[in-house]
PDB file of C-alpha atoms in Angstrom:
ATOM      1  CA  UNK A   1      -0.108  -0.145  -0.173  1.00  0.00           C
ATOM      2  CA  UNK A   2       1.311   3.562  -1.097  1.00  0.00           C
ATOM      3  CA  UNK A   3       1.778   5.701   2.256  1.00  0.00           C
ATOM      4  CA  UNK A   4       2.959   9.190   2.307  1.00  0.00           C
ATOM      5  CA  UNK A   5       3.397  10.596   5.822  1.00  0.00           C
ATOM      6  CA  UNK A   6       4.355  14.257   6.100  1.00  0.00           C
ATOM      7  CA  UNK A   7       6.082  15.997   9.121  1.00  0.00           C
ATOM      8  CA  UNK A   8       7.584  18.877  10.360  1.00  0.00           C
ATOM      9  CA  UNK A   9       4.816  21.574  10.466  1.00  0.00           C
ATOM     10  CA  UNK A  10       4.243  24.192  13.136  1.00  0.00           C
ATOM     11  CA  UNK A  11       4.139  27.699  14.317  1.00  0.00           C
ATOM     12  CA  UNK A  12       6.983  29.775  12.811  1.00  0.00           C
ATOM     13  CA  UNK A  13       7.887  33.460  12.825  1.00  0.00           C
ATOM     14  CA  UNK A  14       7.751  35.695   9.718  1.00  0.00           C
ATOM     15  CA  UNK A  15      11.390  35.326   8.581  1.00  0.00           C
ATOM     16  CA  UNK A  16      11.942  32.271   9.949  1.00  0.00           C
ATOM     17  CA  UNK A  17      12.846  28.544   8.753  1.00  0.00           C
ATOM     18  CA  UNK A  18      11.183  25.106   8.804  1.00  0.00           C
ATOM     19  CA  UNK A  19      11.785  21.945   7.235  1.00  0.00           C
ATOM     20  CA  UNK A  20       9.128  19.722   5.853  1.00  0.00           C
ATOM     21  CA  UNK A  21       9.692  15.953   5.603  1.00  0.00           C
ATOM     22  CA  UNK A  22       7.339  13.501   3.702  1.00  0.00           C
ATOM     23  CA  UNK A  23       8.440   9.586   4.364  1.00  0.00           C
ATOM     24  CA  UNK A  24       7.129   7.304   1.372  1.00  0.00           C
ATOM     25  CA  UNK A  25       6.713   3.701   1.621  1.00  0.00           C
ATOM     26  CA  UNK A  26       4.862   1.185  -0.705  1.00  0.00           C
ATOM     27  CA  UNK A  27       6.378   1.895  -3.847  1.00  0.00           C
ATOM     28  CA  UNK A  28       9.824   2.034  -5.354  1.00  0.00           C
ATOM     29  CA  UNK A  29      10.258   6.039  -4.360  1.00  0.00           C
ATOM     30  CA  UNK A  30      13.198   6.968  -7.135  1.00  0.00           C
ATOM     31  CA  UNK A  31      11.004   5.660  -9.547  1.00  0.00           C
ATOM     32  CA  UNK A  32       8.697   8.726  -9.209  1.00  0.00           C
ATOM     33  CA  UNK A  33       8.147  12.199  -9.543  1.00  0.00           C
ATOM     34  CA  UNK A  34       7.369  14.146  -6.223  1.00  0.00           C
ATOM     35  CA  UNK A  35       5.973  17.433  -5.501  1.00  0.00           C
ATOM     36  CA  UNK A  36       4.798  19.451  -2.840  1.00  0.00           C
ATOM     37  CA  UNK A  37       1.388  21.175  -3.137  1.00  0.00           C
ATOM     38  CA  UNK A  38      -0.086  23.693  -0.405  1.00  0.00           C
ATOM     39  CA  UNK A  39      -3.451  24.720   0.659  1.00  0.00           C
ATOM     40  CA  UNK A  40      -4.121  28.353   2.809  1.00  0.00           C
ATOM     41  CA  UNK A  41      -6.961  28.245   5.062  1.00  0.00           C
ATOM     42  CA  UNK A  42     -10.244  28.158   3.521  1.00  0.00           C
ATOM     43  CA  UNK A  43      -8.448  28.464   0.042  1.00  0.00           C
ATOM     44  CA  UNK A  44      -7.688  26.367  -3.260  1.00  0.00           C
ATOM     45  CA  UNK A  45      -4.795  24.022  -3.964  1.00  0.00           C
ATOM     46  CA  UNK A  46      -1.320  25.588  -5.056  1.00  0.00           C
ATOM     47  CA  UNK A  47       1.572  23.677  -6.670  1.00  0.00           C
ATOM     48  CA  UNK A  48       4.692  24.474  -4.986  1.00  0.00           C
ATOM     49  CA  UNK A  49       7.612  22.407  -6.301  1.00  0.00           C
ATOM     50  CA  UNK A  50       8.532  19.370  -8.009  1.00  0.00           C
ATOM     51  CA  UNK A  51      11.698  16.826  -7.958  1.00  0.00           C
ATOM     52  CA  UNK A  52      12.538  14.110 -10.336  1.00  0.00           C
ATOM     53  CA  UNK A  53      13.154  10.711  -9.177  1.00  0.00           C
ATOM     54  CA  UNK A  54      16.822  11.024  -9.551  1.00  0.00           C
ATOM     55  CA  UNK A  55      16.701  14.810  -8.480  1.00  0.00           C
ATOM     56  CA  UNK A  56      18.249  15.667 -11.687  1.00  0.00           C
ATOM     57  CA  UNK A  57      15.305  18.128 -12.220  1.00  0.00           C
ATOM     58  CA  UNK A  58      13.675  20.742 -10.015  1.00  0.00           C
ATOM     59  CA  UNK A  59      11.058  23.248 -10.622  1.00  0.00           C
ATOM     60  CA  UNK A  60       9.009  25.966  -8.032  1.00  0.00           C
ATOM     61  CA  UNK A  61       5.960  28.170  -8.176  1.00  0.00           C
ATOM     62  CA  UNK A  62       7.391  31.779  -8.518  1.00  0.00           C
ATOM     63  CA  UNK A  63       6.059  32.483  -5.250  1.00  0.00           C
ATOM     64  CA  UNK A  64       8.201  30.378  -3.526  1.00  0.00           C
ATOM     65  CA  UNK A  65      11.406  30.530  -5.811  1.00  0.00           C
ATOM     66  CA  UNK A  66      14.509  31.796  -3.946  1.00  0.00           C
ATOM     67  CA  UNK A  67      13.063  30.879  -0.236  1.00  0.00           C
ATOM     68  CA  UNK A  68      12.085  27.389  -0.883  1.00  0.00           C
ATOM     69  CA  UNK A  69      14.272  24.481  -1.531  1.00  0.00           C
ATOM     70  CA  UNK A  70      13.066  20.744  -2.288  1.00  0.00           C
ATOM     71  CA  UNK A  71      15.216  17.671  -2.039  1.00  0.00           C
ATOM     72  CA  UNK A  72      15.346  14.027  -1.670  1.00  0.00           C
ATOM     73  CA  UNK A  73      17.060  11.301  -0.105  1.00  0.00           C
ATOM     74  CA  UNK A  74      16.015   7.814  -2.039  1.00  0.00           C
ATOM     75  CA  UNK A  75      18.351   5.737   0.284  1.00  0.00           C
ATOM     76  CA  UNK A  76      15.693   6.987   3.196  1.00  0.00           C
ATOM     77  CA  UNK A  77      12.496   7.227   0.542  1.00  0.00           C
ATOM     78  CA  UNK A  78      11.951  10.601   2.192  1.00  0.00           C
ATOM     79  CA  UNK A  79      11.266  14.003   0.252  1.00  0.00           C
ATOM     80  CA  UNK A  80      11.783  17.400   1.775  1.00  0.00           C
ATOM     81  CA  UNK A  81      11.009  21.048   1.559  1.00  0.00           C
ATOM     82  CA  UNK A  82      13.379  23.523   3.094  1.00  0.00           C
ATOM     83  CA  UNK A  83      11.553  26.688   3.569  1.00  0.00           C
ATOM     84  CA  UNK A  84      13.162  29.958   4.567  1.00  0.00           C
ATOM     85  CA  UNK A  85      12.143  33.394   4.664  1.00  0.00           C
ATOM     86  CA  UNK A  86       8.584  32.811   5.500  1.00  0.00           C
ATOM     87  CA  UNK A  87       5.689  35.124   5.264  1.00  0.00           C
ATOM     88  CA  UNK A  88       2.428  35.232   6.457  1.00  0.00           C
ATOM     89  CA  UNK A  89       1.089  34.106   3.326  1.00  0.00           C
ATOM     90  CA  UNK A  90       2.892  30.790   3.280  1.00  0.00           C
ATOM     91  CA  UNK A  91       0.296  29.616   5.895  1.00  0.00           C
ATOM     92  CA  UNK A  92      -1.076  26.551   4.785  1.00  0.00           C
ATOM     93  CA  UNK A  93      -1.498  22.732   4.994  1.00  0.00           C
ATOM     94  CA  UNK A  94       1.385  21.373   2.841  1.00  0.00           C
ATOM     95  CA  UNK A  95       0.797  17.885   1.042  1.00  0.00           C
ATOM     96  CA  UNK A  96       3.549  15.615  -0.520  1.00  0.00           C
ATOM     97  CA  UNK A  97       2.254  13.990  -3.575  1.00  0.00           C
ATOM     98  CA  UNK A  98       3.666  11.669  -6.204  1.00  0.00           C
ATOM     99  CA  UNK A  99       3.043  11.841  -9.770  1.00  0.00           C
ATOM    100  CA  UNK A 100       1.803   8.470 -11.165  1.00  0.00           C
ATOM    101  CA  UNK A 101      -0.683   9.312 -13.818  1.00  0.00           C
ATOM    102  CA  UNK A 102      -1.694  12.605 -12.240  1.00  0.00           C
ATOM    103  CA  UNK A 103      -1.096  13.136  -8.836  1.00  0.00           C
ATOM    104  CA  UNK A 104      -2.360   9.775  -7.781  1.00  0.00           C
ATOM    105  CA  UNK A 105      -1.509   9.524  -3.807  1.00  0.00           C
ATOM    106  CA  UNK A 106      -1.636  12.382  -1.190  1.00  0.00           C
ATOM    107  CA  UNK A 107      -0.376  12.573   2.189  1.00  0.00           C
ATOM    108  CA  UNK A 108      -2.464  13.610   4.982  1.00  0.00           C
ATOM    109  CA  UNK A 109      -0.928  16.963   5.104  1.00  0.00           C
ATOM    110  CA  UNK A 110       1.148  19.001   7.782  1.00  0.00           C
ATOM    111  CA  UNK A 111       0.006  22.419   8.742  1.00  0.00           C
ATOM    112  CA  UNK A 112       2.522  25.148   8.559  1.00  0.00           C
ATOM    113  CA  UNK A 113       1.791  28.630  10.455  1.00  0.00           C
ATOM    114  CA  UNK A 114       3.383  31.543   9.858  1.00  0.00           C
ATOM    115  CA  UNK A 115       2.417  34.210  12.400  1.00  0.00           C
ATOM    116  CA  UNK A 116       4.123  36.662  15.305  1.00  0.00           C
TER     117      UNK A 116
ATOM    118  CA  UNK B   1       1.999  31.054 -13.354  1.00  0.00           C
ATOM    119  CA  UNK B   2      -1.529  32.057 -13.674  1.00  0.00           C
ATOM    120  CA  UNK B   3      -4.416  29.951 -11.875  1.00  0.00           C
ATOM    121  CA  UNK B   4      -6.787  27.708 -14.194  1.00  0.00           C
ATOM    122  CA  UNK B   5     -10.147  29.517 -14.461  1.00  0.00           C
ATOM    123  CA  UNK B   6     -13.103  27.201 -12.637  1.00  0.00           C
ATOM    124  CA  UNK B   7     -16.633  28.330 -11.710  1.00  0.00           C
ATOM    125  CA  UNK B   8     -17.190  28.865  -8.239  1.00  0.00           C
ATOM    126  CA  UNK B   9     -19.756  26.829  -7.925  1.00  0.00           C
ATOM    127  CA  UNK B  10     -22.297  24.060  -9.728  1.00  0.00           C
ATOM    128  CA  UNK B  11     -25.127  22.439  -8.529  1.00  0.00           C
ATOM    129  CA  UNK B  12     -27.302  19.893  -9.756  1.00  0.00           C
ATOM    130  CA  UNK B  13     -29.623  17.195  -7.998  1.00  0.00           C
ATOM    131  CA  UNK B  14     -29.219  13.479  -7.426  1.00  0.00           C
ATOM    132  CA  UNK B  15     -29.347  11.310 -10.710  1.00  0.00           C
ATOM    133  CA  UNK B  16     -28.606  14.603 -12.763  1.00  0.00           C
ATOM    134  CA  UNK B  17     -25.640  15.404 -14.772  1.00  0.00           C
ATOM    135  CA  UNK B  18     -23.215  18.058 -13.983  1.00  0.00           C
ATOM    136  CA  UNK B  19     -20.295  19.523 -16.221  1.00  0.00           C
ATOM    137  CA  UNK B  20     -17.614  21.894 -14.732  1.00  0.00           C
ATOM    138  CA  UNK B  21     -15.245  23.892 -17.078  1.00  0.00           C
ATOM    139  CA  UNK B  22     -11.658  24.869 -16.544  1.00  0.00           C
ATOM    140  CA  UNK B  23      -9.888  27.221 -18.781  1.00  0.00           C
ATOM    141  CA  UNK B  24      -6.252  27.918 -19.121  1.00  0.00           C
ATOM    142  CA  UNK B  25      -4.242  28.980 -22.024  1.00  0.00           C
ATOM    143  CA  UNK B  26      -1.784  27.209 -24.940  1.00  0.00           C
ATOM    144  CA  UNK B  27       1.112  27.302 -22.505  1.00  0.00           C
ATOM    145  CA  UNK B  28      -0.892  24.704 -20.046  1.00  0.00           C
ATOM    146  CA  UNK B  29      -4.283  23.077 -20.676  1.00  0.00           C
ATOM    147  CA  UNK B  30      -4.146  23.733 -24.357  1.00  0.00           C
ATOM    148  CA  UNK B  31      -0.622  22.646 -24.785  1.00  0.00           C
ATOM    149  CA  UNK B  32      -0.457  19.322 -23.001  1.00  0.00           C
ATOM    150  CA  UNK B  33      -2.696  16.175 -22.552  1.00  0.00           C
ATOM    151  CA  UNK B  34      -1.780  16.128 -18.866  1.00  0.00           C
ATOM    152  CA  UNK B  35      -5.139  17.580 -17.421  1.00  0.00           C
ATOM    153  CA  UNK B  36      -6.298  16.035 -13.929  1.00  0.00           C
ATOM    154  CA  UNK B  37      -9.075  16.488 -11.853  1.00  0.00           C
ATOM    155  CA  UNK B  38      -9.376  15.816  -7.811  1.00  0.00           C
ATOM    156  CA  UNK B  39     -12.158  15.774  -5.754  1.00  0.00           C
ATOM    157  CA  UNK B  40     -11.590  17.258  -2.139  1.00  0.00           C
ATOM    158  CA  UNK B  41     -14.093  16.693   0.890  1.00  0.00           C
ATOM    159  CA  UNK B  42     -13.871  19.075   3.887  1.00  0.00           C
ATOM    160  CA  UNK B  43     -10.546  18.676   5.869  1.00  0.00           C
ATOM    161  CA  UNK B  44      -9.757  15.694   3.907  1.00  0.00           C
ATOM    162  CA  UNK B  45      -6.600  15.163   1.025  1.00  0.00           C
ATOM    163  CA  UNK B  46      -7.416  15.749  -2.664  1.00  0.00           C
ATOM    164  CA  UNK B  47      -8.417  12.614  -4.286  1.00  0.00           C
ATOM    165  CA  UNK B  48      -7.291  12.020  -8.075  1.00  0.00           C
ATOM    166  CA  UNK B  49     -10.556  11.326 -10.124  1.00  0.00           C
ATOM    167  CA  UNK B  50      -9.378  11.903 -13.940  1.00  0.00           C
ATOM    168  CA  UNK B  51      -5.637  11.906 -15.272  1.00  0.00           C
ATOM    169  CA  UNK B  52      -4.632  12.580 -18.691  1.00  0.00           C
ATOM    170  CA  UNK B  53      -7.478  14.745 -19.953  1.00  0.00           C
ATOM    171  CA  UNK B  54     -10.026  11.593 -19.770  1.00  0.00           C
ATOM    172  CA  UNK B  55      -8.607   8.386 -17.968  1.00  0.00           C
ATOM    173  CA  UNK B  56      -9.987   6.943 -15.089  1.00  0.00           C
ATOM    174  CA  UNK B  57      -7.780   5.643 -12.398  1.00  0.00           C
ATOM    175  CA  UNK B  58      -8.874   2.167 -10.879  1.00  0.00           C
ATOM    176  CA  UNK B  59     -11.565   2.530  -8.510  1.00  0.00           C
ATOM    177  CA  UNK B  60     -12.960   5.706  -9.634  1.00  0.00           C
ATOM    178  CA  UNK B  61     -16.675   5.030 -11.340  1.00  0.00           C
ATOM    179  CA  UNK B  62     -17.760   5.469 -15.000  1.00  0.00           C
ATOM    180  CA  UNK B  63     -19.915   8.123 -13.885  1.00  0.00           C
ATOM    181  CA  UNK B  64     -16.819  10.726 -13.842  1.00  0.00           C
ATOM    182  CA  UNK B  65     -15.590  11.719 -17.281  1.00  0.00           C
ATOM    183  CA  UNK B  66     -13.233  14.068 -18.789  1.00  0.00           C
ATOM    184  CA  UNK B  67     -12.518  15.898 -21.744  1.00  0.00           C
ATOM    185  CA  UNK B  68     -10.930  18.918 -23.645  1.00  0.00           C
ATOM    186  CA  UNK B  69     -11.140  21.089 -26.477  1.00  0.00           C
ATOM    187  CA  UNK B  70      -8.495  23.661 -27.099  1.00  0.00           C
ATOM    188  CA  UNK B  71      -7.937  25.630 -23.831  1.00  0.00           C
ATOM    189  CA  UNK B  72     -10.765  24.513 -21.838  1.00  0.00           C
ATOM    190  CA  UNK B  73     -10.574  21.221 -20.197  1.00  0.00           C
ATOM    191  CA  UNK B  74     -14.078  19.964 -18.466  1.00  0.00           C
ATOM    192  CA  UNK B  75     -15.448  17.312 -16.245  1.00  0.00           C
ATOM    193  CA  UNK B  76     -18.470  15.574 -16.261  1.00  0.00           C
ATOM    194  CA  UNK B  77     -20.216  13.791 -13.340  1.00  0.00           C
ATOM    195  CA  UNK B  78     -23.400  11.903 -14.113  1.00  0.00           C
ATOM    196  CA  UNK B  79     -25.798  10.031 -11.659  1.00  0.00           C
ATOM    197  CA  UNK B  80     -25.071  12.529  -9.019  1.00  0.00           C
ATOM    198  CA  UNK B  81     -24.759  10.816  -5.492  1.00  0.00           C
ATOM    199  CA  UNK B  82     -24.828  12.745  -2.271  1.00  0.00           C
ATOM    200  CA  UNK B  83     -21.069  11.798  -1.805  1.00  0.00           C
ATOM    201  CA  UNK B  84     -20.266  13.731  -4.659  1.00  0.00           C
ATOM    202  CA  UNK B  85     -21.076  17.011  -2.850  1.00  0.00           C
ATOM    203  CA  UNK B  86     -17.289  18.395  -2.622  1.00  0.00           C
ATOM    204  CA  UNK B  87     -14.735  20.665  -4.131  1.00  0.00           C
ATOM    205  CA  UNK B  88     -13.367  19.813  -7.168  1.00  0.00           C
ATOM    206  CA  UNK B  89      -9.825  21.207  -8.575  1.00  0.00           C
ATOM    207  CA  UNK B  90      -8.382  20.793 -12.302  1.00  0.00           C
ATOM    208  CA  UNK B  91      -5.029  21.070 -12.621  1.00  0.00           C
ATOM    209  CA  UNK B  92      -2.419  21.185 -15.840  1.00  0.00           C
ATOM    210  CA  UNK B  93       0.944  20.298 -16.553  1.00  0.00           C
ATOM    211  CA  UNK B  94       2.778  23.311 -18.211  1.00  0.00           C
ATOM    212  CA  UNK B  95       6.261  22.302 -18.988  1.00  0.00           C
ATOM    213  CA  UNK B  96       8.330  23.850 -16.110  1.00  0.00           C
ATOM    214  CA  UNK B  97       5.747  24.424 -13.716  1.00  0.00           C
ATOM    215  CA  UNK B  98       2.307  22.862 -12.886  1.00  0.00           C
ATOM    216  CA  UNK B  99      -1.142  24.620 -11.992  1.00  0.00           C
ATOM    217  CA  UNK B 100      -4.362  24.144 -10.243  1.00  0.00           C
ATOM    218  CA  UNK B 101      -7.634  25.962 -10.932  1.00  0.00           C
ATOM    219  CA  UNK B 102      -9.364  27.924  -8.159  1.00  0.00           C
ATOM    220  CA  UNK B 103     -11.575  24.947  -7.458  1.00  0.00           C
ATOM    221  CA  UNK B 104     -15.438  24.409  -7.841  1.00  0.00           C
ATOM    222  CA  UNK B 105     -17.921  23.900  -5.024  1.00  0.00           C
ATOM    223  CA  UNK B 106     -20.384  20.973  -6.144  1.00  0.00           C
ATOM    224  CA  UNK B 107     -23.669  21.080  -4.267  1.00  0.00           C
ATOM    225  CA  UNK B 108     -25.758  18.009  -4.396  1.00  0.00           C
ATOM    226  CA  UNK B 109     -29.546  19.785  -3.899  1.00  0.00           C
TER     227      UNK B 109
END
């Protein structure tokens, strides 16, 4: 069974940093492109970033470019999102998801709140 | 990286059919056959309902169908059921990025 479990969310002050993790199991992690998608309170889904299975290609939404860094450790079956210079508008539930014909599996999400 | 355009809400009675649209540009919806649709119930993670414009994942009933014409994709749900009441999001690959629509709230009357 495919499982994606996010962790690392919490309350952080504006300008602060946080690292999210997504532990994957039940599939060959290194074979799949992985993504982060976020959803602000009461708002819609927004794509944040993606990384190829071997880490060779990375893309970001303009809103996070230069502040967020996506990475993966295929030996640990784990996806990461390093977030810095956080702003109030980054407050959201952050989901990790994989590409397998659309985003076919999602984690339960981890809440990041940016507030003083 | 502008969001795709979806109607804010649609509604239908049980047993009826509804269609919701998703309008983008030639850089996203119109440029690739990689449109997908997601259903999200309150407090839950999104669920994939359609991928590659019109393909259904295993386990998704054939009441759900997708199509595309030019820069606009559509999701049709036939035989509406109470469980279909949810938010629906379209999504398109756009080369160097991926973009979602703003979401459509489906109300089953």
